[in-house]
């Protein structure tokens, strides 16, 4: 029994060391690191809220932080999950119970990084046949597939799922002990729910986007995290 416990402890220790070695440089936990993370998260949120296409925002983020050799967003489709449009979604679209609604669940990636997961419901009749075909048969991001609609985006909700600093930090900066361990970032950091509409104001898509910690998988600028 003691031997098993020692082996398990050694494996856990080895895993922790590997995780720390894979952590991007400069993300050691501490006050300055958390302040930078807070600023980055709020900047990302503001940019997403001001841009009708999350795809474009994420692609620019990937390029700006040099996170892939080719900073191109790909949509990896989940072809097994099915979530029929509920009554509330149909009410948002102003359609009846028999109107066909497409569903698409994807992970938006850049290089080896998964930036977000998105659930998307859309009214098929309000897209062109070419757009529907593209969405059904390719990994093209939704925003790029329907770009020709010149759509607008209305955010229904924006929720920060992670705050690197405690509430009220702007009034009194907390003192956080610096250590060599990397900053712990949860798997999910931000979630948006938005309605997309055509130029004439007709809604055609509801999207729920959940953004992930891979968005911060780049070396932080020089600093020891204090």
PDB file of C-alpha atoms in Angstrom:
ATOM      1  CA  UNK A   1       0.000   0.000   0.000  1.00  0.00           C
ATOM      2  CA  UNK A   2       2.803   2.418   0.907  1.00  0.00           C
ATOM      3  CA  UNK A   3       4.563   1.647  -2.380  1.00  0.00           C
ATOM      4  CA  UNK A   4       1.390   2.396  -4.341  1.00  0.00           C
ATOM      5  CA  UNK A   5       0.939   5.698  -2.519  1.00  0.00           C
ATOM      6  CA  UNK A   6       4.528   6.680  -3.206  1.00  0.00           C
ATOM      7  CA  UNK A   7       4.140   5.827  -6.895  1.00  0.00           C
ATOM      8  CA  UNK A   8       0.915   7.843  -7.101  1.00  0.00           C
ATOM      9  CA  UNK A   9       2.551  10.823  -5.402  1.00  0.00           C
ATOM     10  CA  UNK A  10       5.491  10.618  -7.805  1.00  0.00           C
ATOM     11  CA  UNK A  11       3.153  10.546 -10.808  1.00  0.00           C
ATOM     12  CA  UNK A  12       1.176  13.531  -9.519  1.00  0.00           C
ATOM     13  CA  UNK A  13       4.367  15.459  -8.865  1.00  0.00           C
ATOM     14  CA  UNK A  14       5.655  14.631 -12.338  1.00  0.00           C
ATOM     15  CA  UNK A  15       2.377  15.798 -13.863  1.00  0.00           C
ATOM     16  CA  UNK A  16       2.534  19.078 -11.948  1.00  0.00           C
ATOM     17  CA  UNK A  17       6.089  19.687 -13.105  1.00  0.00           C
ATOM     18  CA  UNK A  18       5.121  18.965 -16.725  1.00  0.00           C
ATOM     19  CA  UNK A  19       2.141  21.346 -16.488  1.00  0.00           C
ATOM     20  CA  UNK A  20       4.364  24.071 -15.067  1.00  0.00           C
ATOM     21  CA  UNK A  21       6.965  23.510 -17.782  1.00  0.00           C
ATOM     22  CA  UNK A  22       4.264  23.864 -20.465  1.00  0.00           C
ATOM     23  CA  UNK A  23       2.882  27.092 -18.973  1.00  0.00           C
ATOM     24  CA  UNK A  24       3.734  30.152 -21.105  1.00  0.00           C
ATOM     25  CA  UNK A  25       6.589  32.274 -19.802  1.00  0.00           C
ATOM     26  CA  UNK A  26       5.758  35.224 -17.566  1.00  0.00           C
ATOM     27  CA  UNK A  27       2.518  33.880 -16.096  1.00  0.00           C
ATOM     28  CA  UNK A  28       3.858  33.290 -12.569  1.00  0.00           C
ATOM     29  CA  UNK A  29       1.131  34.082 -10.054  1.00  0.00           C
ATOM     30  CA  UNK A  30       1.370  37.494  -8.398  1.00  0.00           C
ATOM     31  CA  UNK A  31      -0.261  40.914  -8.270  1.00  0.00           C
ATOM     32  CA  UNK A  32       1.144  42.269 -11.541  1.00  0.00           C
ATOM     33  CA  UNK A  33       0.392  39.068 -13.444  1.00  0.00           C
ATOM     34  CA  UNK A  34      -3.199  39.144 -12.223  1.00  0.00           C
ATOM     35  CA  UNK A  35      -3.503  42.825 -13.104  1.00  0.00           C
ATOM     36  CA  UNK A  36      -2.278  42.122 -16.645  1.00  0.00           C
ATOM     37  CA  UNK A  37      -4.657  39.164 -16.933  1.00  0.00           C
ATOM     38  CA  UNK A  38      -7.554  41.347 -15.771  1.00  0.00           C
ATOM     39  CA  UNK A  39      -6.703  43.995 -18.363  1.00  0.00           C
ATOM     40  CA  UNK A  40      -6.360  41.397 -21.134  1.00  0.00           C
ATOM     41  CA  UNK A  41      -9.681  39.775 -20.273  1.00  0.00           C
ATOM     42  CA  UNK A  42     -11.527  43.097 -20.165  1.00  0.00           C
ATOM     43  CA  UNK A  43      -9.903  44.205 -23.431  1.00  0.00           C
ATOM     44  CA  UNK A  44     -10.927  40.955 -25.129  1.00  0.00           C
ATOM     45  CA  UNK A  45     -14.472  41.281 -23.804  1.00  0.00           C
ATOM     46  CA  UNK A  46     -14.793  44.889 -24.988  1.00  0.00           C
ATOM     47  CA  UNK A  47     -13.432  44.012 -28.437  1.00  0.00           C
ATOM     48  CA  UNK A  48     -15.820  41.085 -28.820  1.00  0.00           C
ATOM     49  CA  UNK A  49     -18.742  43.298 -27.783  1.00  0.00           C
ATOM     50  CA  UNK A  50     -17.839  45.980 -30.334  1.00  0.00           C
ATOM     51  CA  UNK A  51     -17.340  43.637 -33.309  1.00  0.00           C
ATOM     52  CA  UNK A  52     -20.205  41.837 -35.106  1.00  0.00           C
ATOM     53  CA  UNK A  53     -17.973  38.841 -35.856  1.00  0.00           C
ATOM     54  CA  UNK A  54     -16.285  36.936 -33.036  1.00  0.00           C
ATOM     55  CA  UNK A  55     -14.293  35.081 -35.705  1.00  0.00           C
ATOM     56  CA  UNK A  56     -12.558  38.262 -36.834  1.00  0.00           C
ATOM     57  CA  UNK A  57     -11.802  39.295 -33.248  1.00  0.00           C
ATOM     58  CA  UNK A  58     -10.299  35.904 -32.391  1.00  0.00           C
ATOM     59  CA  UNK A  59      -8.249  35.816 -35.577  1.00  0.00           C
ATOM     60  CA  UNK A  60      -6.802  39.239 -34.790  1.00  0.00           C
ATOM     61  CA  UNK A  61      -6.120  38.118 -31.203  1.00  0.00           C
ATOM     62  CA  UNK A  62      -4.258  35.068 -32.494  1.00  0.00           C
ATOM     63  CA  UNK A  63      -2.190  37.169 -34.883  1.00  0.00           C
ATOM     64  CA  UNK A  64      -1.457  39.971 -32.400  1.00  0.00           C
ATOM     65  CA  UNK A  65      -0.159  37.506 -29.795  1.00  0.00           C
ATOM     66  CA  UNK A  66       1.687  35.340 -32.343  1.00  0.00           C
ATOM     67  CA  UNK A  67      -0.082  32.181 -31.231  1.00  0.00           C
ATOM     68  CA  UNK A  68       0.136  30.296 -34.535  1.00  0.00           C
ATOM     69  CA  UNK A  69       2.323  30.248 -37.630  1.00  0.00           C
ATOM     70  CA  UNK A  70      -0.804  30.903 -39.673  1.00  0.00           C
ATOM     71  CA  UNK A  71      -3.262  32.926 -37.571  1.00  0.00           C
ATOM     72  CA  UNK A  72      -6.419  31.511 -39.134  1.00  0.00           C
ATOM     73  CA  UNK A  73      -9.543  30.567 -37.205  1.00  0.00           C
ATOM     74  CA  UNK A  74     -10.990  27.136 -37.961  1.00  0.00           C
ATOM     75  CA  UNK A  75     -14.350  25.788 -36.819  1.00  0.00           C
ATOM     76  CA  UNK A  76     -14.152  22.161 -35.721  1.00  0.00           C
ATOM     77  CA  UNK A  77     -17.704  20.846 -35.916  1.00  0.00           C
ATOM     78  CA  UNK A  78     -19.272  18.574 -33.357  1.00  0.00           C
ATOM     79  CA  UNK A  79     -21.481  16.447 -35.588  1.00  0.00           C
ATOM     80  CA  UNK A  80     -23.023  14.368 -32.802  1.00  0.00           C
ATOM     81  CA  UNK A  81     -24.537  16.945 -30.420  1.00  0.00           C
ATOM     82  CA  UNK A  82     -28.103  18.023 -31.207  1.00  0.00           C
ATOM     83  CA  UNK A  83     -29.982  20.819 -29.430  1.00  0.00           C
ATOM     84  CA  UNK A  84     -33.361  21.634 -31.000  1.00  0.00           C
ATOM     85  CA  UNK A  85     -34.448  25.267 -30.871  1.00  0.00           C
ATOM     86  CA  UNK A  86     -36.716  25.841 -27.889  1.00  0.00           C
ATOM     87  CA  UNK A  87     -39.762  28.104 -27.737  1.00  0.00           C
ATOM     88  CA  UNK A  88     -37.720  31.061 -26.413  1.00  0.00           C
ATOM     89  CA  UNK A  89     -35.302  30.832 -29.340  1.00  0.00           C
ATOM     90  CA  UNK A  90     -38.156  30.671 -31.860  1.00  0.00           C
ATOM     91  CA  UNK A  91     -39.695  33.708 -30.187  1.00  0.00           C
ATOM     92  CA  UNK A  92     -36.439  35.618 -30.690  1.00  0.00           C
ATOM     93  CA  UNK A  93     -36.515  34.653 -34.370  1.00  0.00           C
ATOM     94  CA  UNK A  94     -40.257  35.442 -34.617  1.00  0.00           C
ATOM     95  CA  UNK A  95     -40.979  32.116 -36.319  1.00  0.00           C
ATOM     96  CA  UNK A  96     -43.508  29.350 -35.848  1.00  0.00           C
ATOM     97  CA  UNK A  97     -43.019  25.891 -34.430  1.00  0.00           C
ATOM     98  CA  UNK A  98     -42.666  24.291 -37.888  1.00  0.00           C
ATOM     99  CA  UNK A  99     -39.993  26.610 -39.322  1.00  0.00           C
ATOM    100  CA  UNK A 100     -36.723  24.641 -39.872  1.00  0.00           C
ATOM    101  CA  UNK A 101     -33.919  25.806 -37.570  1.00  0.00           C
ATOM    102  CA  UNK A 102     -30.353  24.632 -38.119  1.00  0.00           C
ATOM    103  CA  UNK A 103     -28.005  23.870 -35.254  1.00  0.00           C
ATOM    104  CA  UNK A 104     -24.238  23.885 -35.236  1.00  0.00           C
ATOM    105  CA  UNK A 105     -21.797  23.325 -32.396  1.00  0.00           C
ATOM    106  CA  UNK A 106     -18.163  24.136 -33.063  1.00  0.00           C
ATOM    107  CA  UNK A 107     -14.851  24.771 -31.413  1.00  0.00           C
ATOM    108  CA  UNK A 108     -13.058  27.808 -32.808  1.00  0.00           C
ATOM    109  CA  UNK A 109      -9.347  27.103 -32.973  1.00  0.00           C
ATOM    110  CA  UNK A 110      -6.180  28.867 -34.020  1.00  0.00           C
ATOM    111  CA  UNK A 111      -3.176  26.626 -34.475  1.00  0.00           C
ATOM    112  CA  UNK A 112      -3.166  24.179 -31.553  1.00  0.00           C
ATOM    113  CA  UNK A 113      -5.324  26.424 -29.365  1.00  0.00           C
ATOM    114  CA  UNK A 114      -9.059  26.072 -28.714  1.00  0.00           C
ATOM    115  CA  UNK A 115     -10.284  29.629 -28.203  1.00  0.00           C
ATOM    116  CA  UNK A 116     -14.003  29.060 -27.785  1.00  0.00           C
ATOM    117  CA  UNK A 117     -16.960  26.725 -28.076  1.00  0.00           C
ATOM    118  CA  UNK A 118     -20.108  27.987 -29.748  1.00  0.00           C
ATOM    119  CA  UNK A 119     -23.684  26.753 -29.941  1.00  0.00           C
ATOM    120  CA  UNK A 120     -25.451  28.296 -32.912  1.00  0.00           C
ATOM    121  CA  UNK A 121     -29.100  28.140 -33.950  1.00  0.00           C
ATOM    122  CA  UNK A 122     -30.042  29.681 -37.302  1.00  0.00           C
ATOM    123  CA  UNK A 123     -33.118  30.037 -39.508  1.00  0.00           C
ATOM    124  CA  UNK A 124     -32.236  28.166 -42.683  1.00  0.00           C
ATOM    125  CA  UNK A 125     -34.687  30.075 -44.896  1.00  0.00           C
ATOM    126  CA  UNK A 126     -33.006  33.367 -44.012  1.00  0.00           C
ATOM    127  CA  UNK A 127     -29.647  32.220 -45.389  1.00  0.00           C
ATOM    128  CA  UNK A 128     -28.783  31.527 -49.010  1.00  0.00           C
ATOM    129  CA  UNK A 129     -28.610  27.895 -50.229  1.00  0.00           C
ATOM    130  CA  UNK A 130     -24.849  28.333 -50.652  1.00  0.00           C
ATOM    131  CA  UNK A 131     -24.476  29.448 -47.031  1.00  0.00           C
ATOM    132  CA  UNK A 132     -26.510  26.502 -45.752  1.00  0.00           C
ATOM    133  CA  UNK A 133     -24.423  24.113 -47.840  1.00  0.00           C
ATOM    134  CA  UNK A 134     -21.207  25.615 -46.513  1.00  0.00           C
ATOM    135  CA  UNK A 135     -22.382  25.328 -42.908  1.00  0.00           C
ATOM    136  CA  UNK A 136     -23.502  21.723 -43.407  1.00  0.00           C
ATOM    137  CA  UNK A 137     -20.407  20.474 -45.194  1.00  0.00           C
ATOM    138  CA  UNK A 138     -17.367  22.433 -44.037  1.00  0.00           C
ATOM    139  CA  UNK A 139     -15.467  23.764 -41.039  1.00  0.00           C
ATOM    140  CA  UNK A 140     -15.930  27.373 -42.150  1.00  0.00           C
ATOM    141  CA  UNK A 141     -16.668  29.619 -39.141  1.00  0.00           C
ATOM    142  CA  UNK A 142     -20.274  30.821 -39.053  1.00  0.00           C
ATOM    143  CA  UNK A 143     -19.312  34.498 -39.238  1.00  0.00           C
ATOM    144  CA  UNK A 144     -17.335  33.943 -42.425  1.00  0.00           C
ATOM    145  CA  UNK A 145     -19.987  31.721 -43.986  1.00  0.00           C
ATOM    146  CA  UNK A 146     -22.677  34.420 -43.654  1.00  0.00           C
ATOM    147  CA  UNK A 147     -20.419  37.442 -44.128  1.00  0.00           C
ATOM    148  CA  UNK A 148     -22.253  38.488 -47.325  1.00  0.00           C
ATOM    149  CA  UNK A 149     -25.362  39.254 -45.245  1.00  0.00           C
ATOM    150  CA  UNK A 150     -23.545  42.264 -43.733  1.00  0.00           C
ATOM    151  CA  UNK A 151     -25.110  41.258 -40.453  1.00  0.00           C
ATOM    152  CA  UNK A 152     -25.250  43.120 -37.166  1.00  0.00           C
ATOM    153  CA  UNK A 153     -24.867  41.610 -33.724  1.00  0.00           C
ATOM    154  CA  UNK A 154     -26.859  42.398 -30.599  1.00  0.00           C
ATOM    155  CA  UNK A 155     -25.402  41.086 -27.356  1.00  0.00           C
ATOM    156  CA  UNK A 156     -28.089  39.647 -25.105  1.00  0.00           C
ATOM    157  CA  UNK A 157     -25.750  38.849 -22.223  1.00  0.00           C
ATOM    158  CA  UNK A 158     -22.054  39.020 -21.395  1.00  0.00           C
ATOM    159  CA  UNK A 159     -20.767  37.106 -18.387  1.00  0.00           C
ATOM    160  CA  UNK A 160     -17.243  37.050 -16.985  1.00  0.00           C
ATOM    161  CA  UNK A 161     -16.700  33.507 -15.730  1.00  0.00           C
ATOM    162  CA  UNK A 162     -13.314  34.375 -14.256  1.00  0.00           C
ATOM    163  CA  UNK A 163     -11.903  37.408 -12.496  1.00  0.00           C
ATOM    164  CA  UNK A 164      -8.138  37.352 -11.848  1.00  0.00           C
ATOM    165  CA  UNK A 165      -8.626  39.996  -9.133  1.00  0.00           C
ATOM    166  CA  UNK A 166     -11.214  40.081  -6.326  1.00  0.00           C
ATOM    167  CA  UNK A 167     -14.229  42.398  -6.358  1.00  0.00           C
ATOM    168  CA  UNK A 168     -13.330  45.956  -5.394  1.00  0.00           C
ATOM    169  CA  UNK A 169      -9.718  45.652  -6.518  1.00  0.00           C
ATOM    170  CA  UNK A 170      -9.914  49.005  -8.316  1.00  0.00           C
ATOM    171  CA  UNK A 171     -10.480  50.724  -4.949  1.00  0.00           C
ATOM    172  CA  UNK A 172      -7.710  48.929  -3.114  1.00  0.00           C
ATOM    173  CA  UNK A 173      -5.158  46.789  -4.923  1.00  0.00           C
ATOM    174  CA  UNK A 174      -4.814  43.460  -3.089  1.00  0.00           C
ATOM    175  CA  UNK A 175      -1.382  42.177  -2.138  1.00  0.00           C
ATOM    176  CA  UNK A 176      -0.882  38.750  -3.685  1.00  0.00           C
ATOM    177  CA  UNK A 177       2.191  36.807  -2.727  1.00  0.00           C
ATOM    178  CA  UNK A 178       4.431  36.067  -5.693  1.00  0.00           C
ATOM    179  CA  UNK A 179       5.469  32.478  -6.227  1.00  0.00           C
ATOM    180  CA  UNK A 180       6.961  30.417  -9.001  1.00  0.00           C
ATOM    181  CA  UNK A 181       3.740  28.532  -9.676  1.00  0.00           C
ATOM    182  CA  UNK A 182       1.822  29.535 -12.812  1.00  0.00           C
ATOM    183  CA  UNK A 183      -1.365  31.538 -12.478  1.00  0.00           C
ATOM    184  CA  UNK A 184      -4.363  29.199 -12.279  1.00  0.00           C
ATOM    185  CA  UNK A 185      -6.813  29.981 -15.085  1.00  0.00           C
ATOM    186  CA  UNK A 186     -10.136  28.092 -15.244  1.00  0.00           C
ATOM    187  CA  UNK A 187     -11.161  26.244 -18.398  1.00  0.00           C
ATOM    188  CA  UNK A 188     -13.927  28.776 -19.155  1.00  0.00           C
ATOM    189  CA  UNK A 189     -13.314  32.516 -18.739  1.00  0.00           C
ATOM    190  CA  UNK A 190     -16.093  34.378 -20.563  1.00  0.00           C
ATOM    191  CA  UNK A 191     -19.513  33.732 -22.123  1.00  0.00           C
ATOM    192  CA  UNK A 192     -21.549  35.746 -24.623  1.00  0.00           C
ATOM    193  CA  UNK A 193     -25.101  35.240 -25.873  1.00  0.00           C
ATOM    194  CA  UNK A 194     -25.922  37.218 -28.997  1.00  0.00           C
ATOM    195  CA  UNK A 195     -28.535  37.624 -31.731  1.00  0.00           C
ATOM    196  CA  UNK A 196     -27.434  38.185 -35.344  1.00  0.00           C
ATOM    197  CA  UNK A 197     -29.652  40.106 -37.771  1.00  0.00           C
ATOM    198  CA  UNK A 198     -29.584  40.885 -41.479  1.00  0.00           C
ATOM    199  CA  UNK A 199     -29.314  44.426 -42.823  1.00  0.00           C
ATOM    200  CA  UNK A 200     -33.100  44.757 -42.833  1.00  0.00           C
ATOM    201  CA  UNK A 201     -33.224  43.902 -39.121  1.00  0.00           C
ATOM    202  CA  UNK A 202     -34.470  40.328 -39.565  1.00  0.00           C
ATOM    203  CA  UNK A 203     -32.909  38.053 -36.912  1.00  0.00           C
ATOM    204  CA  UNK A 204     -31.441  34.841 -38.267  1.00  0.00           C
ATOM    205  CA  UNK A 205     -29.022  33.413 -35.696  1.00  0.00           C
ATOM    206  CA  UNK A 206     -28.671  32.949 -31.948  1.00  0.00           C
ATOM    207  CA  UNK A 207     -25.204  32.127 -30.701  1.00  0.00           C
ATOM    208  CA  UNK A 208     -23.882  31.218 -27.269  1.00  0.00           C
ATOM    209  CA  UNK A 209     -20.087  31.498 -27.152  1.00  0.00           C
ATOM    210  CA  UNK A 210     -17.976  30.205 -24.278  1.00  0.00           C
ATOM    211  CA  UNK A 211     -14.377  31.413 -24.322  1.00  0.00           C
ATOM    212  CA  UNK A 212     -11.556  29.303 -22.930  1.00  0.00           C
ATOM    213  CA  UNK A 213      -8.228  29.727 -21.154  1.00  0.00           C
ATOM    214  CA  UNK A 214      -6.258  28.887 -24.328  1.00  0.00           C
ATOM    215  CA  UNK A 215      -6.768  32.553 -25.229  1.00  0.00           C
ATOM    216  CA  UNK A 216      -4.012  33.269 -22.686  1.00  0.00           C
ATOM    217  CA  UNK A 217      -1.591  30.594 -23.907  1.00  0.00           C
ATOM    218  CA  UNK A 218       1.097  33.047 -24.998  1.00  0.00           C
ATOM    219  CA  UNK A 219       4.210  34.376 -23.203  1.00  0.00           C
ATOM    220  CA  UNK A 220       3.437  37.359 -21.028  1.00  0.00           C
ATOM    221  CA  UNK A 221       5.688  40.430 -21.275  1.00  0.00           C
ATOM    222  CA  UNK A 222       8.728  40.532 -19.040  1.00  0.00           C
ATOM    223  CA  UNK A 223       7.968  40.817 -15.358  1.00  0.00           C
ATOM    224  CA  UNK A 224       8.157  38.650 -12.288  1.00  0.00           C
ATOM    225  CA  UNK A 225       4.472  38.855 -11.397  1.00  0.00           C
ATOM    226  CA  UNK A 226       4.939  41.013  -8.309  1.00  0.00           C
TER     227      UNK A 226
END
